mmCIF file of C-alpha atoms and ligand atoms in Angstrom:
data_model
loop_
_atom_site.group_PDB
_atom_site.id
_atom_site.type_symbol
_atom_site.label_atom_id
_atom_site.label_comp_id
_atom_site.label_asym_id
_atom_site.label_seq_id
_atom_site.Cartn_x
_atom_site.Cartn_y
_atom_site.Cartn_z
ATOM 1 C CA UNK A 128 -8.917 7.442 23.405
ATOM 2 C CA UNK A 129 -7.603 3.867 23.417
ATOM 3 C CA UNK A 130 -5.779 2.419 20.428
ATOM 4 C CA UNK A 131 -8.646 -0.087 20.067
ATOM 5 C CA UNK A 132 -11.350 2.588 19.892
ATOM 6 C CA UNK A 133 -9.283 4.539 17.382
ATOM 7 C CA UNK A 134 -8.907 1.488 15.156
ATOM 8 C CA UNK A 135 -12.659 0.993 15.031
ATOM 9 C CA UNK A 136 -13.139 4.620 14.109
ATOM 10 C CA UNK A 137 -10.558 4.307 11.317
ATOM 11 C CA UNK A 138 -12.505 1.394 9.851
ATOM 12 C CA UNK A 139 -15.782 3.297 9.999
ATOM 13 C CA UNK A 140 -14.452 6.568 8.594
ATOM 14 C CA UNK A 141 -12.449 4.829 5.857
ATOM 15 C CA UNK A 142 -15.654 3.223 4.608
ATOM 16 C CA UNK A 143 -17.696 6.427 4.956
ATOM 17 C CA UNK A 144 -15.106 8.516 3.082
ATOM 18 C CA UNK A 145 -15.999 9.280 -0.504
ATOM 19 C CA UNK A 146 -14.336 6.700 -2.731
ATOM 20 C CA UNK A 147 -11.401 8.153 -4.667
ATOM 21 C CA UNK A 148 -9.182 6.679 -7.351
ATOM 22 C CA UNK A 149 -5.609 7.767 -7.941
ATOM 23 C CA UNK A 150 -5.178 10.260 -10.776
ATOM 24 C CA UNK A 151 -3.357 8.580 -13.643
ATOM 25 C CA UNK A 152 -5.157 10.688 -16.271
ATOM 26 C CA UNK A 153 -1.867 12.163 -17.559
ATOM 27 C CA UNK A 154 -0.507 8.657 -18.201
ATOM 28 C CA UNK A 155 -1.689 6.846 -21.336
ATOM 29 C CA UNK A 156 -0.682 3.352 -22.383
ATOM 30 C CA UNK A 157 -0.589 2.936 -26.145
ATOM 31 C CA UNK A 158 -2.982 0.528 -27.807
ATOM 32 C CA UNK A 159 -1.365 -2.275 -29.810
ATOM 33 C CA UNK A 160 -3.660 -3.590 -32.538
ATOM 34 C CA UNK A 161 -1.346 -6.543 -33.348
ATOM 35 C CA UNK A 162 -0.448 -7.816 -29.898
ATOM 36 C CA UNK A 163 0.889 -11.323 -30.761
ATOM 37 C CA UNK A 164 -0.086 -12.676 -27.332
ATOM 38 C CA UNK A 165 -3.089 -14.450 -25.780
ATOM 39 C CA UNK A 166 -5.106 -13.941 -22.599
ATOM 40 C CA UNK A 167 -4.361 -17.513 -21.517
ATOM 41 C CA UNK A 168 -0.633 -17.137 -22.256
ATOM 42 C CA UNK A 169 -0.002 -14.199 -19.911
ATOM 43 C CA UNK A 170 2.469 -14.566 -17.048
ATOM 44 C CA UNK A 171 1.413 -12.462 -14.044
ATOM 45 C CA UNK A 172 4.284 -13.462 -11.778
ATOM 46 C CA UNK A 173 6.499 -10.765 -10.341
ATOM 47 C CA UNK A 174 8.963 -10.235 -7.523
ATOM 48 C CA UNK A 175 8.839 -7.784 -4.665
ATOM 49 C CA UNK A 176 11.375 -7.365 -1.888
ATOM 50 C CA UNK A 177 13.066 -10.506 -3.175
ATOM 51 C CA UNK A 178 9.850 -12.550 -2.832
ATOM 52 C CA UNK A 179 8.184 -14.344 -5.728
ATOM 53 C CA UNK A 180 4.563 -13.214 -6.081
ATOM 54 C CA UNK A 181 2.058 -15.166 -8.180
ATOM 55 C CA UNK A 182 0.169 -11.931 -8.972
ATOM 56 C CA UNK A 183 1.297 -8.284 -9.099
ATOM 57 C CA UNK A 184 -1.503 -7.307 -6.660
ATOM 58 C CA UNK A 185 -1.573 -7.490 -2.859
ATOM 59 C CA UNK A 186 -3.981 -6.530 -0.099
ATOM 60 C CA UNK A 187 -2.312 -3.765 1.861
ATOM 61 C CA UNK A 188 -2.203 -3.162 5.629
ATOM 62 C CA UNK A 189 -5.585 -2.385 7.168
ATOM 63 C CA UNK A 190 -6.317 -3.676 10.621
ATOM 64 C CA UNK A 191 -5.871 -5.872 13.692
ATOM 65 C CA UNK A 192 -6.077 -5.502 17.445
ATOM 66 C CA UNK A 193 -9.848 -5.463 17.990
ATOM 67 C CA UNK A 194 -12.445 -8.232 17.869
ATOM 68 C CA UNK A 195 -13.970 -6.865 14.646
ATOM 69 C CA UNK A 196 -10.507 -6.869 13.101
ATOM 70 C CA UNK A 197 -10.111 -10.629 13.557
ATOM 71 C CA UNK A 198 -13.126 -11.270 11.310
ATOM 72 C CA UNK A 199 -11.936 -8.687 8.779
ATOM 73 C CA UNK A 200 -8.424 -10.140 8.682
ATOM 74 C CA UNK A 201 -9.848 -13.646 8.257
ATOM 75 C CA UNK A 202 -11.931 -12.518 5.287
ATOM 76 C CA UNK A 203 -9.069 -10.531 3.750
ATOM 77 C CA UNK A 204 -6.741 -13.522 4.069
ATOM 78 C CA UNK A 205 -9.329 -15.859 2.549
ATOM 79 C CA UNK A 206 -9.898 -13.466 -0.353
ATOM 80 C CA UNK A 207 -6.137 -13.126 -0.871
ATOM 81 C CA UNK A 208 -5.812 -16.902 -0.781
ATOM 82 C CA UNK A 209 -8.522 -17.544 -3.320
ATOM 83 C CA UNK A 210 -6.962 -14.987 -5.702
ATOM 84 C CA UNK A 211 -3.325 -15.981 -5.039
ATOM 85 C CA UNK A 212 -2.361 -12.583 -3.596
ATOM 86 C CA UNK A 213 0.023 -11.524 -0.868
ATOM 87 C CA UNK A 214 -1.645 -9.836 2.122
ATOM 88 C CA UNK A 215 -0.499 -7.475 4.871
ATOM 89 C CA UNK A 216 -1.835 -7.204 8.406
ATOM 90 C CA UNK A 217 -2.463 -3.785 9.978
ATOM 91 C CA UNK A 218 -0.122 -2.199 12.491
ATOM 92 C CA UNK A 219 0.706 -4.787 15.152
ATOM 93 C CA UNK A 220 1.455 -2.295 17.922
ATOM 94 C CA UNK A 221 -1.819 -3.219 19.656
ATOM 95 C CA UNK A 222 -0.654 -6.827 19.941
ATOM 96 C CA UNK A 223 2.840 -5.849 21.056
ATOM 97 C CA UNK A 224 1.269 -3.915 23.928
ATOM 98 C CA UNK A 225 -1.443 -6.461 24.686
ATOM 99 C CA UNK A 226 -0.914 -10.184 24.017
ATOM 100 C CA UNK A 227 -4.633 -10.925 23.981
ATOM 101 C CA UNK A 228 -4.884 -9.072 20.646
ATOM 102 C CA UNK A 229 -2.477 -11.384 18.849
ATOM 103 C CA UNK A 230 -5.072 -13.784 17.483
ATOM 104 C CA UNK A 231 -6.631 -10.987 15.417
ATOM 105 C CA UNK A 232 -3.386 -10.922 13.407
ATOM 106 C CA UNK A 233 -2.425 -14.597 13.597
ATOM 107 C CA UNK A 234 -5.710 -15.520 11.938
ATOM 108 C CA UNK A 235 -4.176 -14.377 8.644
ATOM 109 C CA UNK A 236 -1.446 -17.028 8.857
ATOM 110 C CA UNK A 237 -3.962 -19.632 10.073
ATOM 111 C CA UNK A 238 -6.249 -19.285 7.066
ATOM 112 C CA UNK A 239 -3.413 -18.715 4.586
ATOM 113 C CA UNK A 240 -0.557 -20.963 5.749
ATOM 114 C CA UNK A 241 1.166 -20.994 2.348
ATOM 115 C CA UNK A 242 0.619 -17.272 1.710
ATOM 116 C CA UNK A 243 3.049 -14.400 1.380
ATOM 117 C CA UNK A 244 2.213 -12.322 4.444
ATOM 118 C CA UNK A 245 3.581 -8.914 5.421
ATOM 119 C CA UNK A 246 3.871 -7.912 9.080
ATOM 120 C CA UNK A 247 3.351 -4.205 9.852
ATOM 121 C CA UNK A 248 4.771 -1.814 12.411
ATOM 122 C CA UNK A 249 5.429 1.934 12.816
ATOM 123 C CA UNK A 250 8.971 3.162 12.415
ATOM 124 C CA UNK A 251 9.326 4.181 16.058
ATOM 125 C CA UNK A 252 8.121 0.843 17.435
ATOM 126 C CA UNK A 253 11.710 -0.284 17.921
ATOM 127 C CA UNK A 254 13.694 -3.368 17.059
ATOM 128 C CA UNK A 255 12.148 -5.812 19.542
ATOM 129 C CA UNK A 256 8.612 -4.935 18.495
ATOM 130 C CA UNK A 257 9.585 -5.314 14.837
ATOM 131 C CA UNK A 258 10.980 -8.787 15.509
ATOM 132 C CA UNK A 259 7.884 -9.776 17.487
ATOM 133 C CA UNK A 260 5.609 -8.519 14.710
ATOM 134 C CA UNK A 261 7.408 -10.730 12.186
ATOM 135 C CA UNK A 262 7.277 -13.804 14.450
ATOM 136 C CA UNK A 263 3.612 -13.248 15.332
ATOM 137 C CA UNK A 264 2.400 -13.916 11.789
ATOM 138 C CA UNK A 265 5.486 -15.827 10.535
ATOM 139 C CA UNK A 266 5.845 -12.987 8.086
ATOM 140 C CA UNK A 267 7.673 -13.194 4.778
ATOM 141 C CA UNK A 268 8.455 -9.463 4.900
ATOM 142 C CA UNK A 269 7.984 -6.570 7.318
ATOM 143 C CA UNK A 270 6.200 -3.384 6.317
ATOM 144 C CA UNK A 271 7.325 -0.326 8.258
ATOM 145 C CA UNK A 272 4.875 2.529 7.834
ATOM 146 C CA UNK A 273 5.523 6.257 7.698
ATOM 147 C CA UNK A 274 2.528 8.541 8.370
ATOM 148 C CA UNK A 275 3.706 11.950 9.573
ATOM 149 C CA UNK A 276 0.665 13.965 8.342
ATOM 150 C CA UNK A 277 -1.732 11.530 10.026
ATOM 151 C CA UNK A 278 0.180 11.720 13.319
ATOM 152 C CA UNK A 279 0.123 15.517 13.188
ATOM 153 C CA UNK A 280 -3.622 15.494 12.652
ATOM 154 C CA UNK A 281 -4.327 13.101 15.556
ATOM 155 C CA UNK A 282 -4.804 14.703 18.960
ATOM 156 C CA UNK A 283 -2.908 11.793 20.526
ATOM 157 C CA UNK A 284 -0.429 11.511 17.610
ATOM 158 C CA UNK A 285 3.361 11.881 17.563
ATOM 159 C CA UNK A 286 4.850 15.344 17.287
ATOM 160 C CA UNK A 287 8.580 14.605 17.094
ATOM 161 C CA UNK A 288 9.884 12.765 14.051
ATOM 162 C CA UNK A 289 13.595 12.983 14.686
ATOM 163 C CA UNK A 290 15.694 9.823 14.593
ATOM 164 C CA UNK A 291 13.505 7.878 12.151
ATOM 165 C CA UNK A 292 16.356 6.971 9.827
ATOM 166 C CA UNK A 293 18.418 5.614 12.685
ATOM 167 C CA UNK A 294 15.464 3.585 13.954
ATOM 168 C CA UNK A 295 14.830 2.227 10.492
ATOM 169 C CA UNK A 296 18.459 1.248 10.045
ATOM 170 C CA UNK A 297 18.308 -0.685 13.316
ATOM 171 C CA UNK A 298 15.137 -2.518 12.228
ATOM 172 C CA UNK A 299 16.608 -3.379 8.807
ATOM 173 C CA UNK A 300 19.696 -4.797 10.552
ATOM 174 C CA UNK A 301 17.756 -6.744 13.160
ATOM 175 C CA UNK A 302 14.904 -8.477 11.371
ATOM 176 C CA UNK A 303 15.494 -11.647 9.368
ATOM 177 C CA UNK A 304 13.007 -10.811 6.604
ATOM 178 C CA UNK A 305 13.092 -8.103 3.918
ATOM 179 C CA UNK A 306 11.847 -4.678 5.013
ATOM 180 C CA UNK A 307 9.302 -2.747 2.953
ATOM 181 C CA UNK A 308 8.968 0.907 3.903
ATOM 182 C CA UNK A 309 5.536 2.271 3.087
ATOM 183 C CA UNK A 310 3.627 5.507 3.187
ATOM 184 C CA UNK A 311 -0.103 5.509 3.912
ATOM 185 C CA UNK A 312 -1.304 7.975 1.264
ATOM 186 C CA UNK A 313 1.115 10.908 1.130
ATOM 187 C CA UNK A 314 3.761 9.479 -1.214
ATOM 188 C CA UNK A 315 7.546 9.109 -1.042
ATOM 189 C CA UNK A 316 9.818 11.597 -2.797
ATOM 190 C CA UNK A 317 13.048 10.933 -4.627
ATOM 191 C CA UNK A 318 15.298 12.327 -1.869
ATOM 192 C CA UNK A 319 13.787 10.153 0.870
ATOM 193 C CA UNK A 320 13.694 7.134 -1.460
ATOM 194 C CA UNK A 321 17.429 7.562 -1.904
ATOM 195 C CA UNK A 322 17.916 7.651 1.869
ATOM 196 C CA UNK A 323 15.802 4.509 2.208
ATOM 197 C CA UNK A 324 17.919 2.750 -0.415
ATOM 198 C CA UNK A 325 21.045 3.718 1.517
ATOM 199 C CA UNK A 326 19.503 2.244 4.685
ATOM 200 C CA UNK A 327 19.187 -1.105 2.916
ATOM 201 C CA UNK A 328 15.412 -1.467 2.680
ATOM 202 C CA UNK A 329 14.286 -4.190 0.259
ATOM 203 C CA UNK A 330 11.273 -2.364 -1.171
ATOM 204 C CA UNK A 331 9.475 0.961 -1.060
ATOM 205 C CA UNK A 332 5.669 1.124 -1.267
ATOM 206 C CA UNK A 333 5.066 4.704 -2.359
ATOM 207 C CA UNK A 334 1.574 4.907 -0.787
ATOM 208 C CA UNK A 335 0.722 8.007 -2.789
ATOM 209 C CA UNK A 336 -2.076 10.557 -2.702
ATOM 210 C CA UNK A 337 -5.322 9.838 -4.463
ATOM 211 C CA UNK A 338 -6.985 6.997 -2.577
ATOM 212 C CA UNK A 339 -7.581 6.710 1.158
ATOM 213 C CA UNK A 340 -6.970 10.113 2.725
ATOM 214 C CA UNK A 341 -5.877 9.930 6.349
ATOM 215 C CA UNK A 342 -5.975 13.691 6.847
ATOM 216 C CA UNK A 343 -9.641 13.528 5.949
ATOM 217 C CA UNK A 344 -10.258 10.459 8.126
ATOM 218 C CA UNK A 345 -8.577 12.070 11.146
ATOM 219 C CA UNK A 346 -10.359 15.366 10.627
ATOM 220 C CA UNK A 347 -13.757 13.626 10.363
ATOM 221 C CA UNK A 348 -12.969 11.447 13.370
ATOM 222 C CA UNK A 349 -11.817 14.216 15.669
ATOM 223 C CA UNK A 350 -14.073 16.921 14.151
ATOM 224 C CA UNK A 351 -10.998 19.095 13.684
ATOM 225 C CA UNK A 352 -11.014 21.754 10.999
ATOM 226 C CA UNK A 353 -8.511 21.520 8.176
ATOM 227 C CA UNK A 354 -8.340 23.765 5.140
ATOM 228 C CA UNK A 355 -9.474 22.081 1.916
ATOM 229 C CA UNK A 356 -6.129 22.813 0.233
ATOM 230 C CA UNK A 357 -4.184 21.101 3.007
ATOM 231 C CA UNK A 358 -6.466 18.063 2.726
ATOM 232 C CA UNK A 359 -4.867 17.521 -0.698
ATOM 233 C CA UNK A 360 -1.362 17.235 0.767
ATOM 234 C CA UNK A 361 0.955 14.620 -0.660
ATOM 235 C CA UNK A 362 2.609 13.295 -3.809
ATOM 236 C CA UNK A 363 0.121 11.764 -6.258
ATOM 237 C CA UNK A 364 0.625 8.017 -6.618
ATOM 238 C CA UNK A 365 1.668 8.105 -10.311
ATOM 239 C CA UNK A 366 4.372 10.682 -9.623
ATOM 240 C CA UNK A 367 5.466 9.049 -6.390
ATOM 241 C CA UNK A 368 6.313 5.923 -8.406
ATOM 242 C CA UNK A 369 8.612 7.980 -10.672
ATOM 243 C CA UNK A 370 10.062 9.853 -7.682
ATOM 244 C CA UNK A 371 10.853 6.659 -5.785
ATOM 245 C CA UNK A 372 12.310 4.932 -8.829
ATOM 246 C CA UNK A 373 14.611 7.865 -9.490
ATOM 247 C CA UNK A 374 15.796 7.987 -5.874
ATOM 248 C CA UNK A 375 16.093 4.238 -5.318
ATOM 249 C CA UNK A 376 16.843 2.522 -8.628
ATOM 250 C CA UNK A 377 18.228 -0.555 -6.865
ATOM 251 C CA UNK A 378 15.144 -1.083 -4.693
ATOM 252 C CA UNK A 379 11.827 -2.702 -5.677
ATOM 253 C CA UNK A 380 9.069 -0.120 -5.960
ATOM 254 C CA UNK A 381 5.533 -1.055 -4.954
ATOM 255 C CA UNK A 382 2.612 1.220 -5.695
ATOM 256 C CA UNK A 383 -0.484 1.943 -3.648
ATOM 257 C CA UNK A 384 -2.838 4.808 -2.962
ATOM 258 C CA UNK A 385 -6.100 4.691 -4.910
ATOM 259 C CA UNK A 386 -5.147 1.888 -7.306
ATOM 260 C CA UNK A 387 -8.676 0.564 -7.465
ATOM 261 C CA UNK A 388 -8.988 -0.991 -10.908
ATOM 262 C CA UNK A 389 -7.014 -2.977 -13.466
ATOM 263 C CA UNK A 390 -6.178 -0.067 -15.755
ATOM 264 C CA UNK A 391 -4.713 1.949 -12.884
ATOM 265 C CA UNK A 392 -2.780 -1.147 -11.809
ATOM 266 C CA UNK A 393 -1.423 -1.548 -15.353
ATOM 267 C CA UNK A 394 -0.382 2.111 -15.492
ATOM 268 C CA UNK A 395 1.351 1.853 -12.093
ATOM 269 C CA UNK A 396 3.266 -1.219 -13.267
ATOM 270 C CA UNK A 397 4.137 0.499 -16.561
ATOM 271 C CA UNK A 398 5.568 3.429 -14.578
ATOM 272 C CA UNK A 399 7.897 0.982 -12.877
ATOM 273 C CA UNK A 400 6.138 -0.642 -9.926
ATOM 274 C CA UNK A 401 6.771 -4.356 -9.311
ATOM 275 C CA UNK A 402 3.336 -4.844 -7.745
ATOM 276 C CA UNK A 403 0.378 -2.776 -6.566
ATOM 277 C CA UNK A 404 -1.474 -2.742 -3.248
ATOM 278 C CA UNK A 405 -5.125 -2.072 -2.475
ATOM 279 C CA UNK A 406 -6.522 -1.264 0.961
ATOM 280 C CA UNK A 407 -9.460 1.159 1.358
ATOM 281 C CA UNK A 408 -11.594 -0.184 -1.469
ATOM 282 C CA UNK A 409 -11.009 -3.798 -0.406
ATOM 283 C CA UNK A 410 -12.187 -2.918 3.093
ATOM 284 C CA UNK A 411 -15.188 -1.009 1.775
ATOM 285 C CA UNK A 412 -16.355 -3.880 -0.443
ATOM 286 C CA UNK A 413 -15.830 -6.408 2.331
ATOM 287 C CA UNK A 414 -17.811 -4.429 4.913
ATOM 288 C CA UNK A 415 -20.593 -3.229 2.632
ATOM 289 C CA UNK A 416 -21.030 -6.120 0.184
ATOM 290 C CA UNK A 417 -19.312 -9.134 1.781
ATOM 291 C CA UNK A 418 -16.377 -11.457 1.117
ATOM 292 C CA UNK A 419 -17.689 -12.944 -2.165
ATOM 293 C CA UNK A 420 -17.947 -9.477 -3.695
ATOM 294 C CA UNK A 421 -14.422 -8.709 -2.545
ATOM 295 C CA UNK A 422 -13.119 -11.804 -4.340
ATOM 296 C CA UNK A 423 -15.122 -10.788 -7.425
ATOM 297 C CA UNK A 424 -13.618 -7.317 -7.371
ATOM 298 C CA UNK A 425 -10.058 -8.587 -6.952
ATOM 299 C CA UNK A 426 -10.627 -10.989 -9.852
ATOM 300 C CA UNK A 427 -12.036 -8.100 -11.867
ATOM 301 C CA UNK A 428 -8.890 -6.035 -11.237
ATOM 302 C CA UNK A 429 -6.746 -8.965 -12.391
ATOM 303 C CA UNK A 430 -8.952 -9.522 -15.420
ATOM 304 C CA UNK A 431 -8.789 -5.861 -16.461
ATOM 305 C CA UNK A 432 -5.037 -5.911 -15.937
ATOM 306 C CA UNK A 433 -4.808 -8.931 -18.238
ATOM 307 C CA UNK A 434 -6.968 -7.174 -20.845
ATOM 308 C CA UNK A 435 -4.598 -4.209 -20.783
ATOM 309 C CA UNK A 436 -1.582 -6.515 -21.052
ATOM 310 C CA UNK A 437 -3.041 -8.070 -24.200
ATOM 311 C CA UNK A 438 -4.064 -4.682 -25.604
ATOM 312 C CA UNK A 439 -0.520 -3.383 -25.112
ATOM 313 C CA UNK A 440 1.063 -6.592 -26.425
ATOM 314 C CA UNK A 441 2.747 -7.446 -23.116
ATOM 315 C CA UNK A 442 2.952 -11.114 -22.118
ATOM 316 C CA UNK A 443 4.734 -10.557 -18.791
ATOM 317 C CA UNK A 444 4.872 -7.959 -16.017
ATOM 318 C CA UNK A 445 8.439 -7.077 -17.009
ATOM 319 C CA UNK A 446 7.246 -6.389 -20.549
ATOM 320 C CA UNK A 447 4.449 -4.227 -19.161
ATOM 321 C CA UNK A 448 7.063 -2.263 -17.209
ATOM 322 C CA UNK A 449 8.628 -1.368 -20.585
ATOM 323 C CA UNK A 450 5.362 -0.802 -22.485
ATOM 324 C CA UNK A 451 5.134 2.354 -24.582
ATOM 325 C CA UNK A 452 3.308 5.146 -22.799
ATOM 326 C CA UNK A 453 2.799 8.878 -23.006
ATOM 327 C CA UNK A 454 2.902 11.244 -20.040
ATOM 328 C CA UNK A 455 1.292 14.620 -20.600
ATOM 329 C CA UNK A 456 0.002 17.670 -18.747
ATOM 330 C CA UNK A 457 0.705 18.395 -15.114
ATOM 331 C CA UNK A 458 2.491 15.085 -14.610
ATOM 332 C CA UNK A 459 4.910 15.968 -17.424
ATOM 333 C CA UNK A 460 5.484 19.414 -15.894
ATOM 334 C CA UNK A 461 6.178 17.804 -12.518
ATOM 335 C CA UNK A 462 8.679 15.441 -14.168
ATOM 336 C CA UNK A 463 10.448 18.342 -15.873
ATOM 337 C CA UNK A 464 10.567 20.397 -12.684
ATOM 338 C CA UNK A 465 11.960 17.447 -10.729
ATOM 339 C CA UNK A 466 14.244 16.092 -13.463
ATOM 340 C CA UNK A 467 12.435 12.765 -13.585
ATOM 341 C CA UNK A 468 12.078 10.352 -16.481
ATOM 342 C CA UNK A 469 10.107 7.197 -16.772
HETATM 343 C C1 FMN B 199 -8.892 1.539 7.724
HETATM 344 C C2 FMN B 199 -7.470 1.570 7.296
HETATM 345 C C3 FMN B 199 -6.478 1.266 8.207
HETATM 346 C C4 FMN B 199 -5.135 1.276 7.829
HETATM 347 N N1 FMN B 199 -4.191 0.891 8.735
HETATM 348 C C5 FMN B 199 -2.898 0.822 8.345
HETATM 349 C C6 FMN B 199 -1.904 0.293 9.227
HETATM 350 O O1 FMN B 199 -2.206 -0.128 10.337
HETATM 351 N N2 FMN B 199 -0.629 0.261 8.780
HETATM 352 C C7 FMN B 199 -0.279 0.714 7.543
HETATM 353 O O2 FMN B 199 0.885 0.635 7.173
HETATM 354 N N3 FMN B 199 -1.194 1.198 6.702
HETATM 355 C C8 FMN B 199 -2.479 1.249 7.060
HETATM 356 N N4 FMN B 199 -3.417 1.712 6.175
HETATM 357 C C9 FMN B 199 -2.966 2.312 4.895
HETATM 358 C C10 FMN B 199 -3.038 1.349 3.713
HETATM 359 O O3 FMN B 199 -2.193 0.243 3.892
HETATM 360 C C11 FMN B 199 -2.645 2.079 2.413
HETATM 361 O O4 FMN B 199 -1.298 2.466 2.469
HETATM 362 C C12 FMN B 199 -3.472 3.333 2.169
HETATM 363 O O5 FMN B 199 -4.802 3.153 2.602
HETATM 364 C C13 FMN B 199 -3.485 3.728 0.686
HETATM 365 O O6 FMN B 199 -4.042 2.720 -0.119
HETATM 366 P P1 FMN B 199 -5.587 2.735 -0.619
HETATM 367 O O7 FMN B 199 -5.802 4.048 -1.302
HETATM 368 O O8 FMN B 199 -5.695 1.542 -1.509
HETATM 369 O O9 FMN B 199 -6.445 2.603 0.598
HETATM 370 C C14 FMN B 199 -4.768 1.663 6.516
HETATM 371 C C15 FMN B 199 -5.780 1.957 5.589
HETATM 372 C C16 FMN B 199 -7.109 1.917 5.952
HETATM 373 C C17 FMN B 199 -8.157 2.228 4.926
#
């Protein structure tokens, strides 16, 4: 199967997959009945990978490389622009291999010239491809994705994952923009976060379990059997944030994986993320309800986030990151077992 055909199937199966939100049910923010702040006085600015973001929400990597992807990327970039969000393009490998695909990525920079845009490449793409990916969209940062379970589930996927750290180190050294290492829905543990910090990455996007499930997408796509227990592989997003923070305290932590509403975004930020990313749901709304509805939903997430900031008495994202919260149940047990704190 060609890379192009696979990309189309990913889009279709991602939208057909049952919608899932990340599980933050063990994390409770505490209501403040005397907040001493105002909705119009909130400051939503944050920083990620050394970049100033106007909002703590970004549209994460989804697509590129096929004709349909050009229209999707245009709409995603326009939605990001009208909401003041950063936006990532999908893996640019298709355009590295085939120049005629480049416009489907460049469109993001064309419609959002002043935007914060993330390039995207796989870790084994190599240094030259990483540099080309950054130049192609005049990126402000480079996302490097890690997706071992997905590769293992794909008939045509990689089977040998040795040498990744060395390849990452070379990319970090070579590119002129900050590097964000991201998972695609299986999370990043403390030990690997520490290794990533040592390699000099600027940010880690934990891409935890709970939202888009690439084991499920690949199994539906290729009609391969997978046991239901294995389908739940990965570190839940809420815990992946704590894992990554513990392993890489000097690195900015970004959160994604099923962060589909403003309360979940607020909880992710309160657990220590600098910003949160949304992919699957943004794509689903765009393809099933259109670009206006996508903008409405992104605004709704921001509005709910602001409500929670007021209701917790937090005027800024850094205050939200210190807001009182309680962690109970299985999440608390996980923290104890792994020696994690907030
Ligand atoms: C259709 C689709 C394609 C994706 N393609 C990429 C990709 O090319 N590169 C990448 O780093 N992540 C890719 N992702 C993963 C997302 O960026 C994100 O990490 C993941 O979907 C979890 O976030 P979510 O639960 O909000 O969807 C893709 C996601 C979807 C839904």
